[in-house]
Amino acid sequence: MNTTDMKLTIGHLYPELLNLYGDRGNVVCMVKRCLWRGIRAKAVEYHIGDRIDFSKLDIVLLGGGSDREQRIVCRELKKVQKEFKRYVEDDGVVIAVCGGYQLLGKYYRTREGVIEGLGLLDIYTEQGDGRLIGNIVLDSGLSDVPVVGFENHGGRTYLCGHKPFGRVLYGSGNDGVSGYEGVIYRNVTGTYLHGPLLPKNAQVCDHLIERALERRYGPIELKELDDRMELAANEYICRRFAGKKIAAGC
Ligand code: GLN
């Protein structure tokens, strides 16, 4: 099948609440990288009170938010937890950042109380002492070049046997001590990387697009794009923060 006959719908959940550090840029990046290949991609925003029909979606994006906003979103998504779970188990693609990542799990315990999560994954999060803030570089199976980003979270996330998104080369990651960052389960990627993640890491973006198209249309190979600028930016960040480790092959 020709890619110009393919369509892809991205559900952007609660952009007015989960919108830290330009997470919206992830949506723009996915749409653009599809359009540049002739794939008809569109983004649909869902706001509090909207009905979400997961069968219409190919990619679900949850951005980052403060504890207060997470609580509101969790309460809302609980209403469609079963449909969301079915989507995940049916290999629906999800990209969830920071607060959005935390709420995929069983719970997020803060000093103000426990925010019950959606329980789509077995992970859980506990608020720690101080925040883990700064640039971060990862080695991830989803990209040939290191994944780069920025993290800012008070929560420490524990994977309970799930696979991480990457191994930390520089920065804190899930809990500041395990050396791992994010989670991967089926076609769900959860991560603390804001920044936004996808424009900085084009291969991760293409991975999500590819999985979503494969789910709907069967095996596909995406046309290469000219990523010289993205790769140069990535290389600069890698050299600046994790140069020695990468040179040593760690
Ligand atoms: N409220 C969460 C925390 O501090 C998530 C913050 C965020 O999304 N940046 O851990």
CSV table of C-alpha atoms and ligand atoms in Angstrom, one decimal:
chain,number,residue,atom,x,y,z
A,1,MET,CA,0.0,0.0,0.0
A,2,ASN,CA,1.2,3.5,-0.9
A,3,THR,CA,1.9,5.8,2.1
A,4,THR,CA,-0.1,8.5,0.4
A,5,ASP,CA,-3.2,6.3,1.0
A,6,MET,CA,-2.5,6.1,4.7
A,7,LYS,CA,-4.1,8.1,7.4
A,8,LEU,CA,-3.0,8.6,11.0
A,9,THR,CA,-4.9,10.2,13.9
A,10,ILE,CA,-3.1,11.4,17.0
A,11,GLY,CA,-5.2,12.0,20.1
A,12,HIS,CA,-3.7,14.8,22.2
A,13,LEU,CA,-5.2,14.4,25.7
A,14,TYR,CA,-6.0,17.4,27.8
A,15,PRO,CA,-3.5,19.9,26.3
A,16,GLU,CA,-4.7,22.6,28.6
A,17,LEU,CA,-3.6,20.6,31.6
A,18,LEU,CA,-0.7,18.5,30.5
A,19,ASN,CA,1.4,21.0,28.6
A,20,LEU,CA,4.7,21.6,30.4
A,21,TYR,CA,7.9,22.7,28.5
A,22,GLY,CA,6.4,22.6,25.0
A,23,ASP,CA,5.1,19.0,25.1
A,24,ARG,CA,2.8,20.1,22.3
A,25,GLY,CA,5.9,20.1,20.0
A,26,ASN,CA,5.7,16.3,20.0
A,27,VAL,CA,2.3,16.5,18.3
A,28,VAL,CA,3.6,19.0,15.7
A,29,CYS,CA,6.6,16.8,15.0
A,30,MET,CA,4.6,13.6,14.5
A,31,VAL,CA,2.2,15.3,12.1
A,32,LYS,CA,5.0,17.0,10.1
A,33,ARG,CA,7.1,13.9,9.7
A,34,CYS,CA,4.0,12.1,8.4
A,35,LEU,CA,3.0,14.9,6.0
A,36,TRP,CA,6.5,15.2,4.7
A,37,ARG,CA,6.1,11.6,3.6
A,38,GLY,CA,2.7,12.1,2.1
A,39,ILE,CA,0.9,10.3,5.1
A,40,ARG,CA,-2.3,12.1,6.0
A,41,ALA,CA,-1.9,12.8,9.7
A,42,LYS,CA,-4.0,14.9,11.9
A,43,ALA,CA,-4.1,15.7,15.6
A,44,VAL,CA,-7.4,15.8,17.6
A,45,GLU,CA,-7.4,17.5,21.0
A,46,TYR,CA,-9.5,16.1,23.8
A,47,HIS,CA,-10.6,18.3,26.7
A,48,ILE,CA,-12.2,17.5,30.1
A,49,GLY,CA,-15.7,16.2,29.4
A,50,ASP,CA,-15.0,15.1,25.8
A,51,ARG,CA,-15.7,11.5,24.9
A,52,ILE,CA,-12.6,9.6,23.7
A,53,ASP,CA,-13.2,6.8,21.2
A,54,PHE,CA,-9.9,5.0,21.3
A,55,SER,CA,-10.8,2.9,18.2
A,56,LYS,CA,-10.4,6.0,16.1
A,57,LEU,CA,-6.9,6.8,17.4
A,58,ASP,CA,-3.5,5.6,16.2
A,59,ILE,CA,-1.3,7.4,18.7
A,60,VAL,CA,-2.3,8.8,22.1
A,61,LEU,CA,-0.2,11.6,23.6
A,62,LEU,CA,-0.1,12.6,27.2
A,63,GLY,CA,2.1,15.5,28.2
A,64,GLY,CA,3.5,16.5,31.6
A,65,GLY,CA,1.7,18.4,34.3
A,66,SER,CA,1.8,19.4,37.9
A,67,ASP,CA,0.5,17.2,40.7
A,68,ARG,CA,-2.7,19.2,40.8
A,69,GLU,CA,-3.3,18.8,37.1
A,70,GLN,CA,-2.4,15.1,37.2
A,71,ARG,CA,-5.1,14.6,39.8
A,72,ILE,CA,-7.8,16.2,37.5
A,73,VAL,CA,-6.7,14.2,34.5
A,74,CYS,CA,-6.5,10.9,36.4
A,75,ARG,CA,-10.1,11.4,37.7
A,76,GLU,CA,-11.3,12.0,34.1
A,77,LEU,CA,-9.4,9.1,32.5
A,78,LYS,CA,-10.6,6.7,35.1
A,79,LYS,CA,-14.0,6.9,33.3
A,80,VAL,CA,-12.5,5.4,30.2
A,81,GLN,CA,-9.9,3.2,31.9
A,82,LYS,CA,-11.2,-0.1,30.4
A,83,GLU,CA,-11.3,1.3,26.9
A,84,PHE,CA,-7.8,2.8,27.4
A,85,LYS,CA,-6.5,-0.6,28.7
A,86,ARG,CA,-8.0,-2.4,25.7
A,87,TYR,CA,-6.3,0.1,23.4
A,88,VAL,CA,-2.9,-0.6,25.1
A,89,GLU,CA,-3.4,-4.4,25.0
A,90,ASP,CA,-4.3,-4.1,21.4
A,91,ASP,CA,-0.9,-2.5,20.7
A,92,GLY,CA,-2.2,1.0,20.4
A,93,VAL,CA,0.7,3.5,20.4
A,94,VAL,CA,1.0,5.8,23.5
A,95,ILE,CA,3.6,8.4,24.2
A,96,ALA,CA,3.4,9.7,27.7
A,97,VAL,CA,5.7,12.3,29.2
A,98,CYS,CA,6.4,12.9,32.9
A,99,GLY,CA,3.1,13.5,34.7
A,100,GLY,CA,1.4,11.6,31.8
A,101,TYR,CA,3.9,8.8,32.3
A,102,GLN,CA,3.3,8.6,36.0
A,103,LEU,CA,-0.4,8.3,35.7
A,104,LEU,CA,-0.1,5.2,33.5
A,105,GLY,CA,1.0,3.3,36.6
A,106,LYS,CA,-0.7,2.1,39.8
A,107,TYR,CA,-0.3,5.3,41.9
A,108,TYR,CA,1.8,8.4,42.5
A,109,ARG,CA,2.3,9.0,46.2
A,110,THR,CA,2.9,12.7,47.1
A,111,ARG,CA,3.2,14.4,50.5
A,112,GLU,CA,-0.4,15.7,49.9
A,113,GLY,CA,-1.7,12.2,49.4
A,114,VAL,CA,-2.0,9.4,46.9
A,115,ILE,CA,-3.1,10.0,43.3
A,116,GLU,CA,-4.5,6.7,42.1
A,117,GLY,CA,-3.2,5.9,38.6
A,118,LEU,CA,-4.8,4.2,35.6
A,119,GLY,CA,-3.1,0.9,36.3
A,120,LEU,CA,-2.3,0.3,32.6
A,121,LEU,CA,1.2,-0.7,33.7
A,122,ASP,CA,2.5,-2.2,36.9
A,123,ILE,CA,4.8,0.8,37.6
A,124,TYR,CA,4.4,3.1,40.6
A,125,THR,CA,5.8,6.5,41.6
A,126,GLU,CA,6.7,8.0,44.9
A,127,GLN,CA,7.6,11.6,45.6
A,128,GLY,CA,11.2,11.9,46.7
A,129,ASP,CA,13.3,14.5,48.5
A,130,GLY,CA,14.0,17.3,46.0
A,131,ARG,CA,13.4,17.4,42.3
A,132,LEU,CA,15.5,15.7,39.6
A,133,ILE,CA,16.1,18.5,37.2
A,134,GLY,CA,18.4,18.9,34.2
A,135,ASN,CA,19.6,17.7,30.8
A,136,ILE,CA,19.5,14.0,30.2
A,137,VAL,CA,21.1,11.7,27.7
A,138,LEU,CA,20.1,8.0,27.2
A,139,ASP,CA,21.1,5.0,25.3
A,140,SER,CA,17.8,3.5,23.9
A,141,GLY,CA,17.0,0.7,21.6
A,142,LEU,CA,14.5,3.0,19.8
A,143,SER,CA,17.3,5.1,18.4
A,144,ASP,CA,20.7,4.5,16.8
A,145,VAL,CA,22.0,7.8,18.3
A,146,PRO,CA,21.6,8.7,22.0
A,147,VAL,CA,18.2,10.1,23.0
A,148,VAL,CA,18.5,13.6,24.5
A,149,GLY,CA,16.1,15.7,26.6
A,150,PHE,CA,15.4,17.6,29.8
A,151,GLU,CA,13.8,16.3,33.0
A,152,ASN,CA,12.1,17.9,35.9
A,153,HIS,CA,10.3,15.7,38.3
A,154,GLY,CA,9.7,15.2,42.0
A,155,GLY,CA,8.4,11.6,41.5
A,156,ARG,CA,10.6,8.6,41.4
A,157,THR,CA,9.2,5.8,39.2
A,158,TYR,CA,9.7,2.1,39.9
A,159,LEU,CA,9.3,-0.3,37.0
A,160,CYS,CA,8.3,-3.5,38.7
A,161,GLY,CA,9.8,-5.7,36.0
A,162,HIS,CA,8.8,-3.6,33.0
A,163,LYS,CA,11.5,-2.7,30.4
A,164,PRO,CA,13.0,0.8,30.6
A,165,PHE,CA,13.0,3.2,27.6
A,166,GLY,CA,16.7,3.7,28.0
A,167,ARG,CA,19.9,3.5,30.0
A,168,VAL,CA,21.0,6.8,31.5
A,169,LEU,CA,24.3,8.2,30.2
A,170,TYR,CA,23.9,11.6,31.8
A,171,GLY,CA,21.2,12.8,34.2
A,172,SER,CA,18.9,11.1,36.7
A,173,GLY,CA,16.2,9.1,35.0
A,174,ASN,CA,13.4,7.2,36.7
A,175,ASP,CA,14.6,7.4,40.3
A,176,GLY,CA,18.1,8.9,40.2
A,177,VAL,CA,19.8,5.6,41.2
A,178,SER,CA,18.7,2.7,39.0
A,179,GLY,CA,20.4,4.1,35.9
A,180,TYR,CA,17.3,3.6,33.9
A,181,GLU,CA,14.8,6.0,32.3
A,182,GLY,CA,11.2,5.6,31.2
A,183,VAL,CA,9.3,2.5,30.4
A,184,ILE,CA,8.3,0.5,27.3
A,185,TYR,CA,5.4,-1.9,27.3
A,186,ARG,CA,3.9,-3.2,24.0
A,187,ASN,CA,3.6,0.1,22.0
A,188,VAL,CA,3.5,2.3,25.1
A,189,THR,CA,6.5,4.6,25.8
A,190,GLY,CA,6.6,6.5,29.1
A,191,THR,CA,9.4,8.9,29.7
A,192,TYR,CA,10.5,11.9,31.9
A,193,LEU,CA,12.0,13.6,28.8
A,194,HIS,CA,10.4,16.9,28.1
A,195,GLY,CA,11.9,19.4,25.9
A,196,PRO,CA,10.0,18.3,23.7
A,197,LEU,CA,11.2,14.8,23.1
A,198,LEU,CA,10.4,14.1,19.5
A,199,PRO,CA,11.8,17.0,17.5
A,200,LYS,CA,15.1,16.4,19.3
A,201,ASN,CA,15.0,12.6,18.7
A,202,ALA,CA,13.7,12.1,15.2
A,203,GLN,CA,14.2,8.3,15.3
A,204,VAL,CA,12.0,7.9,18.3
A,205,CYS,CA,9.3,9.9,16.5
A,206,ASP,CA,9.6,7.7,13.4
A,207,HIS,CA,9.5,4.6,15.6
A,208,LEU,CA,6.1,5.7,17.0
A,209,ILE,CA,4.7,6.6,13.5
A,210,GLU,CA,5.9,3.2,12.1
A,211,ARG,CA,4.3,1.2,14.9
A,212,ALA,CA,1.0,3.1,14.5
A,213,LEU,CA,0.9,2.6,10.7
A,214,GLU,CA,1.9,-1.1,11.1
A,215,ARG,CA,-0.9,-1.7,13.5
A,216,ARG,CA,-3.4,-0.4,10.9
A,217,TYR,CA,-1.9,-1.3,7.6
A,218,GLY,CA,0.7,-4.1,8.2
A,219,PRO,CA,4.5,-4.0,7.7
A,220,ILE,CA,5.8,-0.7,6.4
A,221,GLU,CA,9.2,1.0,5.8
A,222,LEU,CA,9.2,4.7,6.3
A,223,LYS,CA,10.9,6.9,3.7
A,224,GLU,CA,14.0,8.5,5.0
A,225,LEU,CA,13.9,12.3,5.6
A,226,ASP,CA,16.8,14.7,5.6
A,227,ASP,CA,17.6,14.8,9.3
A,228,ARG,CA,21.0,16.5,9.1
A,229,MET,CA,20.0,19.4,11.3
A,230,GLU,CA,18.3,17.2,13.9
A,231,LEU,CA,21.3,15.0,14.1
A,232,ALA,CA,23.7,17.9,14.4
A,233,ALA,CA,21.7,19.3,17.3
A,234,ASN,CA,21.6,15.8,18.9
A,235,GLU,CA,25.3,15.4,18.5
A,236,TYR,CA,26.1,18.7,20.1
A,237,ILE,CA,24.0,17.9,23.2
A,238,CYS,CA,25.5,14.4,23.4
A,239,ARG,CA,29.1,15.7,23.2
A,240,ARG,CA,28.4,18.5,25.7
A,241,PHE,CA,26.8,16.3,28.4
A,242,ALA,CA,27.9,12.7,27.8
A,243,GLY,CA,30.9,13.0,25.5
A,244,LYS,CA,33.3,11.1,27.7
A,245,LYS,CA,30.9,8.2,28.3
A,246,ILE,CA,30.0,7.9,24.7
A,247,ALA,CA,33.6,8.0,23.6
A,248,ALA,CA,34.4,5.3,26.1
A,249,GLY,CA,31.6,3.2,24.7
A,250,CYS,CA,29.7,3.0,28.0
B,1,GLN,N1,4.1,16.3,39.0
B,1,GLN,C1,5.1,15.3,38.6
B,1,GLN,C2,6.4,15.4,39.4
B,1,GLN,O1,6.8,16.4,39.8
B,1,GLN,C3,5.3,15.5,37.1
B,1,GLN,C4,5.9,16.8,36.8
B,1,GLN,C5,6.1,17.0,35.3
B,1,GLN,O2,5.3,16.5,34.5
B,1,GLN,N2,7.1,17.7,34.9
B,1,GLN,O3,7.0,14.3,39.5
